[in-house]
Amino acid sequence: MTAPILRVRELHAGYGSIRVLHGIDFEVEDGEIVALLGANGAGKTTTLRALSGMIAAKGSIALDGKDVIALDASERTQRGIAHIPQGRGTFVDFTVEENLALGAYRMRDKRAIRSALDYWYGIFPWLAERRAQPAGSLSGGEQQMLAVARALMVEPRILMCDEPSLGLAPAITQSLFALLERLNKERGMAILLVEQNARLTLKITHRAYVIESGEIRLSGAAAELRDNPLIQRAYLGT
Ligand SMILES: Nc1ncnc2c1ncn2[C@@H]1O[C@H](COP(=O)(O)OP(=O)(O)OP(=O)(O)O)[C@@H](O)[C@H]1O
Ligand SMILES: [Mg+2]
C-alpha cells in the first residue's frame, strides 16, 4: 500500500503557554477530500497552521511518508503543502494576475509562470477575463476562488482550505465547493477542508474528522457521519 499523502500523529500545538491541540491523529489518502469539522474554537485553524508551519508544533506530519515537522513554512510549501488561510488572503490592491503570479513565487523561470498562468486561465476562463482587475474589485466568492487558483499555481500535493465558504452566499458556496470537487475528481487533488457548513461539506468529502477542544472526537466516511445522530444534532441542525 502506498503511504497516505498526509499522515498526522500526536500533533500538539498552541500559542505560547496556551495548549490548543492535544495530540491529534488523522490522514488524507491520495485522491481524497477530507473534512475537519468542529465548533468555533475547537482548533481547526490551529491544526492547519501547525501543518503549514505557521506555528510551532510537536508530533509527526508525514507528507508522502516523509516527516516535515522540522521544516519551516516555506520548505513545507515547496514540498507541496498549500494553505489557504481563513479570510481570503488575496492582495486586494494587486491585480488578479499579480495575485496568481505571487502563488508561483518559487518558480524562477518566467516562462514556467506564464505557462502555469495560461493553464489555469484555461481552466478558469472568468479569471482570464479579469486578469488586469484589482483583486479587491472581485466579489467575495470570486476572491475565494482566486485564492484557490493562486494556491494551485505550484501544483501542491495537498490543498488545505480554512472555511472558504465564510461570508459567501449559499449559491456562491455551492460553486466554490463544485470547484473543489472538480479539482479532486479531474486532477485527483487531495484536499483537507475545514468547514462549519457540515451539510454541504459532507456531500463533497469522502471522510471527515470531528475535532472538539483540540482532540479528534469522531471520524468516519462522510455518508456514515451524515447519518450519525450526534452529528445531526450538533452540526446539521436536525
Ligand atoms: N493567535 C492566538 N493566540 C492565542 N490563542 C489563540 C490564537 N489563535 C487561536 N487561539 C485560541 O486557540 C483555540 C482554537 O482556535 P482556532 O482558531 O484553532 O479554532 P477554530 O476551530 O478554527 O474556530 P473557528 O471555527 O471559530 O474558526 C481558541 O481557544 C482560540 O482562542
Ligand atoms: Mg478557524
Short mmCIF file of N, CA, C and O in Angstrom, two decimals, residues 15-124:
data_model
loop_
_atom_site.label_atom_id
_atom_site.label_comp_id
_atom_site.label_asym_id
_atom_site.label_seq_id
_atom_site.Cartn_x
_atom_site.Cartn_y
_atom_site.Cartn_z
N TYR A 15 -0.41 28.35 21.37
CA TYR A 15 0.11 29.71 21.25
C TYR A 15 0.78 30.07 22.56
O TYR A 15 0.08 30.24 23.57
N GLY A 16 2.10 30.13 22.59
CA GLY A 16 2.82 30.38 23.84
C GLY A 16 2.47 29.30 24.84
O GLY A 16 2.58 28.11 24.55
N SER A 17 1.98 29.72 26.01
CA SER A 17 1.68 28.71 27.03
C SER A 17 0.27 28.12 26.85
O SER A 17 -0.12 27.21 27.59
N ILE A 18 -0.49 28.64 25.88
CA ILE A 18 -1.85 28.10 25.67
C ILE A 18 -1.76 26.86 24.78
O ILE A 18 -1.35 26.94 23.62
N ARG A 19 -2.16 25.72 25.33
CA ARG A 19 -2.14 24.49 24.53
C ARG A 19 -3.50 24.31 23.89
O ARG A 19 -4.52 24.35 24.57
N VAL A 20 -3.51 24.14 22.59
CA VAL A 20 -4.79 24.03 21.87
C VAL A 20 -5.01 22.62 21.33
O VAL A 20 -6.09 22.05 21.50
N LEU A 21 -4.01 22.05 20.70
CA LEU A 21 -4.16 20.69 20.15
C LEU A 21 -3.49 19.71 21.09
O LEU A 21 -2.32 19.88 21.46
N HIS A 22 -4.24 18.66 21.45
CA HIS A 22 -3.74 17.72 22.45
C HIS A 22 -3.45 16.36 21.85
O HIS A 22 -4.01 15.35 22.27
N GLY A 23 -2.65 16.33 20.81
CA GLY A 23 -2.26 15.03 20.25
C GLY A 23 -3.29 14.50 19.28
O GLY A 23 -3.98 13.52 19.57
N ILE A 24 -3.41 15.13 18.12
CA ILE A 24 -4.42 14.64 17.17
C ILE A 24 -3.79 13.79 16.06
O ILE A 24 -2.64 14.00 15.66
N ASP A 25 -4.56 12.80 15.62
CA ASP A 25 -4.13 11.85 14.58
C ASP A 25 -5.14 11.86 13.44
O ASP A 25 -6.34 11.78 13.71
N PHE A 26 -4.67 11.98 12.22
CA PHE A 26 -5.56 11.78 11.08
C PHE A 26 -4.74 11.63 9.81
O PHE A 26 -3.54 11.87 9.81
N GLU A 27 -5.39 11.15 8.75
CA GLU A 27 -4.69 11.13 7.49
C GLU A 27 -5.57 11.53 6.31
O GLU A 27 -6.80 11.52 6.42
N VAL A 28 -4.88 11.89 5.23
CA VAL A 28 -5.55 12.16 3.96
C VAL A 28 -4.86 11.27 2.93
O VAL A 28 -3.66 11.36 2.74
N GLU A 29 -5.66 10.39 2.32
CA GLU A 29 -5.10 9.48 1.31
C GLU A 29 -5.06 10.19 -0.04
O GLU A 29 -5.75 11.19 -0.26
N ASP A 30 -4.29 9.61 -0.94
CA ASP A 30 -4.20 10.12 -2.31
C ASP A 30 -5.61 10.22 -2.91
O ASP A 30 -6.39 9.28 -2.81
N GLY A 31 -5.92 11.35 -3.49
CA GLY A 31 -7.20 11.49 -4.19
C GLY A 31 -8.41 11.71 -3.30
O GLY A 31 -9.54 11.65 -3.78
N GLU A 32 -8.18 11.95 -2.02
CA GLU A 32 -9.31 12.12 -1.09
C GLU A 32 -9.61 13.59 -0.79
O GLU A 32 -8.69 14.41 -0.75
N ILE A 33 -10.89 13.88 -0.54
CA ILE A 33 -11.24 15.14 0.11
C ILE A 33 -11.67 14.77 1.53
O ILE A 33 -12.58 13.97 1.72
N VAL A 34 -10.98 15.34 2.49
CA VAL A 34 -11.25 15.03 3.90
C VAL A 34 -11.64 16.33 4.60
O VAL A 34 -11.02 17.37 4.37
N ALA A 35 -12.68 16.24 5.42
CA ALA A 35 -13.12 17.43 6.14
C ALA A 35 -12.70 17.38 7.60
O ALA A 35 -12.63 16.30 8.20
N LEU A 36 -12.41 18.53 8.12
CA LEU A 36 -12.18 18.70 9.54
C LEU A 36 -13.32 19.59 10.02
O LEU A 36 -13.39 20.77 9.66
N LEU A 37 -14.23 18.99 10.80
CA LEU A 37 -15.40 19.73 11.27
C LEU A 37 -15.22 20.04 12.75
O LEU A 37 -14.50 19.34 13.45
N GLY A 38 -15.93 21.03 13.22
CA GLY A 38 -15.87 21.34 14.65
C GLY A 38 -16.41 22.72 14.92
O GLY A 38 -16.47 23.56 14.03
N ALA A 39 -16.78 22.93 16.17
CA ALA A 39 -17.38 24.21 16.57
C ALA A 39 -16.32 25.31 16.61
O ALA A 39 -15.13 25.05 16.49
N ASN A 40 -16.75 26.53 16.82
CA ASN A 40 -15.84 27.66 16.98
C ASN A 40 -14.86 27.37 18.11
O ASN A 40 -15.26 26.90 19.18
N GLY A 41 -13.60 27.63 17.86
CA GLY A 41 -12.59 27.48 18.90
C GLY A 41 -12.13 26.05 19.14
O GLY A 41 -11.34 25.79 20.06
N ALA A 42 -12.59 25.10 18.32
CA ALA A 42 -12.24 23.68 18.54
C ALA A 42 -10.77 23.40 18.24
O ALA A 42 -10.18 22.46 18.79
N GLY A 43 -10.19 24.22 17.34
CA GLY A 43 -8.77 24.00 17.00
C GLY A 43 -8.54 23.69 15.53
O GLY A 43 -7.46 23.24 15.15
N LYS A 44 -9.52 23.95 14.68
CA LYS A 44 -9.40 23.64 13.25
C LYS A 44 -8.32 24.50 12.58
O LYS A 44 -7.44 24.00 11.90
N THR A 45 -8.45 25.81 12.78
CA THR A 45 -7.47 26.73 12.18
C THR A 45 -6.08 26.45 12.73
O THR A 45 -5.09 26.43 11.99
N THR A 46 -6.02 26.18 14.03
CA THR A 46 -4.72 25.87 14.66
C THR A 46 -4.10 24.63 14.01
O THR A 46 -2.89 24.59 13.78
N THR A 47 -4.93 23.64 13.69
CA THR A 47 -4.41 22.43 13.04
C THR A 47 -3.78 22.79 11.70
O THR A 47 -2.64 22.38 11.41
N LEU A 48 -4.48 23.57 10.88
CA LEU A 48 -3.93 23.92 9.57
C LEU A 48 -2.66 24.76 9.72
O LEU A 48 -1.70 24.58 8.98
N ARG A 49 -2.66 25.66 10.70
CA ARG A 49 -1.45 26.48 10.93
C ARG A 49 -0.27 25.60 11.33
O ARG A 49 0.86 25.83 10.91
N ALA A 50 -0.55 24.60 12.16
CA ALA A 50 0.53 23.70 12.60
C ALA A 50 1.04 22.88 11.41
O ALA A 50 2.24 22.64 11.27
N LEU A 51 0.13 22.48 10.52
CA LEU A 51 0.54 21.67 9.36
C LEU A 51 1.38 22.48 8.38
O LEU A 51 2.33 21.97 7.81
N SER A 52 0.97 23.75 8.18
CA SER A 52 1.71 24.54 7.19
C SER A 52 2.96 25.19 7.77
O SER A 52 3.74 25.77 7.04
N GLY A 53 3.15 25.08 9.09
CA GLY A 53 4.36 25.62 9.70
C GLY A 53 4.25 27.06 10.14
O GLY A 53 5.24 27.70 10.46
N MET A 54 3.01 27.59 10.15
CA MET A 54 2.84 28.97 10.63
C MET A 54 3.07 29.07 12.13
O MET A 54 3.42 30.13 12.63
N ILE A 55 2.77 27.99 12.84
CA ILE A 55 3.04 27.96 14.29
C ILE A 55 3.82 26.67 14.60
O ILE A 55 3.75 25.70 13.83
N ALA A 56 4.54 26.70 15.72
CA ALA A 56 5.35 25.54 16.10
C ALA A 56 4.43 24.39 16.54
O ALA A 56 3.33 24.63 17.03
N ALA A 57 4.88 23.18 16.31
CA ALA A 57 4.08 22.01 16.70
C ALA A 57 5.00 20.86 17.08
O ALA A 57 6.16 20.83 16.70
N LYS A 58 4.43 19.94 17.85
CA LYS A 58 5.15 18.69 18.18
C LYS A 58 4.34 17.53 17.66
O LYS A 58 3.12 17.61 17.56
N GLY A 59 5.03 16.44 17.36
CA GLY A 59 4.36 15.26 16.83
C GLY A 59 4.95 14.93 15.49
O GLY A 59 6.09 15.31 15.21
N SER A 60 4.19 14.23 14.64
CA SER A 60 4.73 13.99 13.31
C SER A 60 3.72 14.35 12.23
O SER A 60 2.51 14.16 12.38
N ILE A 61 4.26 14.95 11.16
CA ILE A 61 3.47 15.35 9.99
C ILE A 61 4.17 14.76 8.79
O ILE A 61 5.19 15.29 8.34
N ALA A 62 3.70 13.60 8.35
CA ALA A 62 4.38 12.95 7.23
C ALA A 62 3.67 13.30 5.93
O ALA A 62 2.46 13.09 5.79
N LEU A 63 4.44 13.87 5.01
CA LEU A 63 3.92 14.18 3.68
C LEU A 63 4.56 13.18 2.73
O LEU A 63 5.80 13.10 2.66
N ASP A 64 3.74 12.39 2.04
CA ASP A 64 4.27 11.31 1.19
C ASP A 64 5.29 10.46 1.95
O ASP A 64 6.33 10.08 1.42
N GLY A 65 4.99 10.19 3.22
CA GLY A 65 5.84 9.29 4.01
C GLY A 65 7.05 9.95 4.65
O GLY A 65 7.77 9.31 5.40
N LYS A 66 7.27 11.24 4.37
CA LYS A 66 8.45 11.90 4.96
C LYS A 66 8.02 12.98 5.96
O LYS A 66 7.21 13.84 5.63
N ASP A 67 8.61 12.91 7.15
CA ASP A 67 8.21 13.86 8.20
C ASP A 67 8.71 15.27 7.87
O ASP A 67 9.88 15.46 7.55
N VAL A 68 7.80 16.25 7.92
CA VAL A 68 8.17 17.63 7.59
C VAL A 68 8.17 18.53 8.84
O VAL A 68 8.33 19.74 8.72
N ILE A 69 8.00 17.91 10.02
CA ILE A 69 7.83 18.73 11.23
C ILE A 69 9.03 19.65 11.48
O ILE A 69 8.86 20.74 12.02
N ALA A 70 10.22 19.22 11.04
CA ALA A 70 11.41 20.05 11.29
C ALA A 70 11.59 21.14 10.23
O ALA A 70 12.47 21.99 10.35
N LEU A 71 10.74 21.13 9.20
CA LEU A 71 10.90 22.12 8.11
C LEU A 71 10.13 23.40 8.42
O LEU A 71 9.10 23.36 9.09
N ASP A 72 10.61 24.52 7.87
CA ASP A 72 9.86 25.77 8.09
C ASP A 72 8.74 25.88 7.04
O ASP A 72 8.62 25.05 6.14
N ALA A 73 7.94 26.95 7.19
CA ALA A 73 6.74 27.08 6.36
C ALA A 73 7.08 27.09 4.86
O ALA A 73 6.40 26.43 4.07
N SER A 74 8.14 27.80 4.46
CA SER A 74 8.38 27.89 3.02
C SER A 74 8.89 26.55 2.48
O SER A 74 8.57 26.17 1.36
N GLU A 75 9.64 25.82 3.29
CA GLU A 75 10.08 24.49 2.84
C GLU A 75 8.88 23.54 2.72
O GLU A 75 8.84 22.72 1.81
N ARG A 76 7.93 23.69 3.62
CA ARG A 76 6.74 22.82 3.53
C ARG A 76 5.93 23.16 2.29
O ARG A 76 5.37 22.28 1.64
N THR A 77 5.84 24.46 1.95
CA THR A 77 5.15 24.84 0.72
C THR A 77 5.84 24.20 -0.47
O THR A 77 5.19 23.68 -1.37
N GLN A 78 7.16 24.23 -0.45
CA GLN A 78 7.90 23.62 -1.56
C GLN A 78 7.67 22.13 -1.68
O GLN A 78 7.67 21.58 -2.77
N ARG A 79 7.46 21.47 -0.53
CA ARG A 79 7.18 20.04 -0.56
C ARG A 79 5.76 19.75 -1.07
O ARG A 79 5.42 18.63 -1.37
N GLY A 80 4.91 20.80 -1.07
CA GLY A 80 3.58 20.60 -1.64
C GLY A 80 2.41 20.79 -0.70
O GLY A 80 1.31 20.36 -0.99
N ILE A 81 2.66 21.45 0.44
CA ILE A 81 1.53 21.76 1.34
C ILE A 81 1.04 23.18 1.03
O ILE A 81 1.77 24.15 1.26
N ALA A 82 -0.15 23.30 0.47
CA ALA A 82 -0.71 24.61 0.17
C ALA A 82 -1.78 24.93 1.20
O ALA A 82 -2.64 24.10 1.48
N HIS A 83 -1.72 26.14 1.74
CA HIS A 83 -2.62 26.52 2.83
C HIS A 83 -3.33 27.81 2.43
O HIS A 83 -2.69 28.83 2.23
N ILE A 84 -4.64 27.75 2.30
CA ILE A 84 -5.41 28.98 2.08
C ILE A 84 -6.01 29.35 3.43
O ILE A 84 -6.90 28.68 3.93
N PRO A 85 -5.47 30.40 4.05
CA PRO A 85 -5.88 30.71 5.42
C PRO A 85 -7.33 31.19 5.51
O PRO A 85 -7.93 31.57 4.49
N GLN A 86 -7.84 31.18 6.75
CA GLN A 86 -9.19 31.69 7.00
C GLN A 86 -9.21 33.18 6.63
O GLN A 86 -8.26 33.90 6.88
N GLY A 87 -10.27 33.66 6.04
CA GLY A 87 -10.25 35.01 5.46
C GLY A 87 -9.65 34.80 4.08
O GLY A 87 -9.05 33.76 3.83
N ARG A 88 -9.79 35.71 3.18
CA ARG A 88 -9.48 35.36 1.81
C ARG A 88 -8.01 35.33 1.44
O ARG A 88 -7.60 34.60 0.56
N GLY A 89 -7.24 36.20 2.06
CA GLY A 89 -5.80 36.15 1.79
C GLY A 89 -5.39 36.57 0.40
O GLY A 89 -4.30 36.24 -0.04
N THR A 90 -6.27 37.30 -0.31
CA THR A 90 -5.81 37.85 -1.59
C THR A 90 -5.29 39.26 -1.33
O THR A 90 -5.69 39.92 -0.38
N PHE A 91 -4.39 39.70 -2.20
CA PHE A 91 -3.86 41.06 -2.08
C PHE A 91 -4.75 41.97 -2.89
O PHE A 91 -4.70 41.96 -4.12
N VAL A 92 -5.59 42.74 -2.17
CA VAL A 92 -6.69 43.44 -2.84
C VAL A 92 -6.23 44.52 -3.81
O VAL A 92 -6.91 44.81 -4.79
N ASP A 93 -5.05 45.12 -3.56
CA ASP A 93 -4.58 46.18 -4.45
C ASP A 93 -3.84 45.63 -5.67
O ASP A 93 -3.53 46.38 -6.58
N PHE A 94 -3.51 44.35 -5.64
CA PHE A 94 -2.82 43.74 -6.76
C PHE A 94 -3.86 43.20 -7.74
O PHE A 94 -4.98 42.85 -7.35
N THR A 95 -3.45 43.10 -9.01
CA THR A 95 -4.39 42.56 -9.99
C THR A 95 -4.53 41.05 -9.79
O THR A 95 -3.72 40.43 -9.09
N VAL A 96 -5.54 40.52 -10.45
CA VAL A 96 -5.76 39.07 -10.43
C VAL A 96 -4.49 38.35 -10.88
O VAL A 96 -4.01 37.42 -10.22
N GLU A 97 -3.90 38.83 -11.98
CA GLU A 97 -2.70 38.15 -12.50
C GLU A 97 -1.52 38.26 -11.53
O GLU A 97 -0.78 37.30 -11.34
N GLU A 98 -1.37 39.44 -10.90
CA GLU A 98 -0.28 39.59 -9.92
C GLU A 98 -0.48 38.64 -8.74
O GLU A 98 0.47 38.04 -8.24
N ASN A 99 -1.73 38.49 -8.31
CA ASN A 99 -2.02 37.54 -7.23
C ASN A 99 -1.65 36.12 -7.63
O ASN A 99 -1.04 35.39 -6.85
N LEU A 100 -2.00 35.74 -8.85
CA LEU A 100 -1.68 34.39 -9.31
C LEU A 100 -0.17 34.20 -9.40
O LEU A 100 0.36 33.17 -8.99
N ALA A 101 0.51 35.22 -9.93
CA ALA A 101 1.97 35.12 -10.07
C ALA A 101 2.64 34.99 -8.70
O ALA A 101 3.63 34.27 -8.55
N LEU A 102 2.05 35.65 -7.68
CA LEU A 102 2.60 35.53 -6.33
C LEU A 102 2.51 34.09 -5.84
O LEU A 102 3.37 33.63 -5.09
N GLY A 103 1.48 33.41 -6.28
CA GLY A 103 1.34 31.99 -5.91
C GLY A 103 2.46 31.15 -6.48
O GLY A 103 2.78 30.08 -5.98
N ALA A 104 3.08 31.66 -7.54
CA ALA A 104 4.14 30.91 -8.22
C ALA A 104 5.51 31.49 -7.88
O ALA A 104 6.46 31.33 -8.63
N TYR A 105 5.60 32.15 -6.71
CA TYR A 105 6.83 32.90 -6.41
C TYR A 105 8.08 32.04 -6.43
O TYR A 105 9.16 32.50 -6.67
N ARG A 106 7.90 30.74 -6.19
CA ARG A 106 9.14 29.95 -6.18
C ARG A 106 9.51 29.40 -7.55
O ARG A 106 10.52 28.74 -7.71
N MET A 107 8.71 29.72 -8.56
CA MET A 107 9.12 29.38 -9.93
C MET A 107 9.97 30.54 -10.43
O MET A 107 9.49 31.65 -10.59
N ARG A 108 11.22 30.30 -10.67
CA ARG A 108 12.11 31.40 -11.08
C ARG A 108 11.90 31.74 -12.54
O ARG A 108 12.04 32.88 -12.96
N ASP A 109 11.60 30.71 -13.32
CA ASP A 109 11.55 30.83 -14.77
C ASP A 109 10.25 31.53 -15.20
O ASP A 109 9.15 31.05 -14.92
N LYS A 110 10.41 32.69 -15.86
CA LYS A 110 9.23 33.47 -16.27
C LYS A 110 8.31 32.68 -17.19
O LYS A 110 7.09 32.78 -17.14
N ARG A 111 8.94 31.84 -18.05
CA ARG A 111 8.12 31.06 -18.98
C ARG A 111 7.27 30.03 -18.26
O ARG A 111 6.15 29.75 -18.64
N ALA A 112 7.84 29.48 -17.17
CA ALA A 112 7.09 28.47 -16.39
C ALA A 112 5.88 29.16 -15.73
O ALA A 112 4.78 28.59 -15.69
N ILE A 113 6.09 30.38 -15.25
CA ILE A 113 4.98 31.12 -14.63
C ILE A 113 3.91 31.40 -15.69
O ILE A 113 2.71 31.19 -15.47
N ARG A 114 4.38 31.84 -16.87
CA ARG A 114 3.44 32.14 -17.98
C ARG A 114 2.62 30.90 -18.33
O ARG A 114 1.41 30.95 -18.49
N SER A 115 3.30 29.76 -18.39
CA SER A 115 2.54 28.58 -18.83
C SER A 115 1.60 28.10 -17.73
O SER A 115 0.50 27.63 -18.02
N ALA A 116 2.00 28.30 -16.45
CA ALA A 116 1.07 27.96 -15.36
C ALA A 116 -0.14 28.90 -15.40
O ALA A 116 -1.28 28.47 -15.24
N LEU A 117 0.12 30.19 -15.66
CA LEU A 117 -0.99 31.15 -15.76
C LEU A 117 -1.94 30.75 -16.88
O LEU A 117 -3.17 30.69 -16.69
N ASP A 118 -1.36 30.44 -18.03
CA ASP A 118 -2.21 30.08 -19.18
C ASP A 118 -3.01 28.81 -18.89
O ASP A 118 -4.17 28.71 -19.27
N TYR A 119 -2.36 27.89 -18.21
CA TYR A 119 -3.05 26.64 -17.88
C TYR A 119 -4.28 26.91 -17.01
O TYR A 119 -5.39 26.47 -17.31
N TRP A 120 -4.08 27.71 -15.95
CA TRP A 120 -5.21 27.96 -15.03
C TRP A 120 -6.24 28.90 -15.64
O TRP A 120 -7.42 28.79 -15.35
N TYR A 121 -5.79 29.82 -16.53
CA TYR A 121 -6.77 30.64 -17.25
C TYR A 121 -7.65 29.76 -18.14
O TYR A 121 -8.84 30.04 -18.32
N GLY A 122 -7.06 28.70 -18.66
CA GLY A 122 -7.84 27.75 -19.48
C GLY A 122 -8.91 27.07 -18.65
O GLY A 122 -10.04 26.84 -19.10
N ILE A 123 -8.53 26.73 -17.41
CA ILE A 123 -9.48 26.04 -16.52
C ILE A 123 -10.52 27.02 -15.96
O ILE A 123 -11.69 26.69 -15.80
N PHE A 124 -10.07 28.23 -15.64
CA PHE A 124 -10.97 29.25 -15.09
C PHE A 124 -11.01 30.46 -16.04
O PHE A 124 -10.34 31.47 -15.77
#
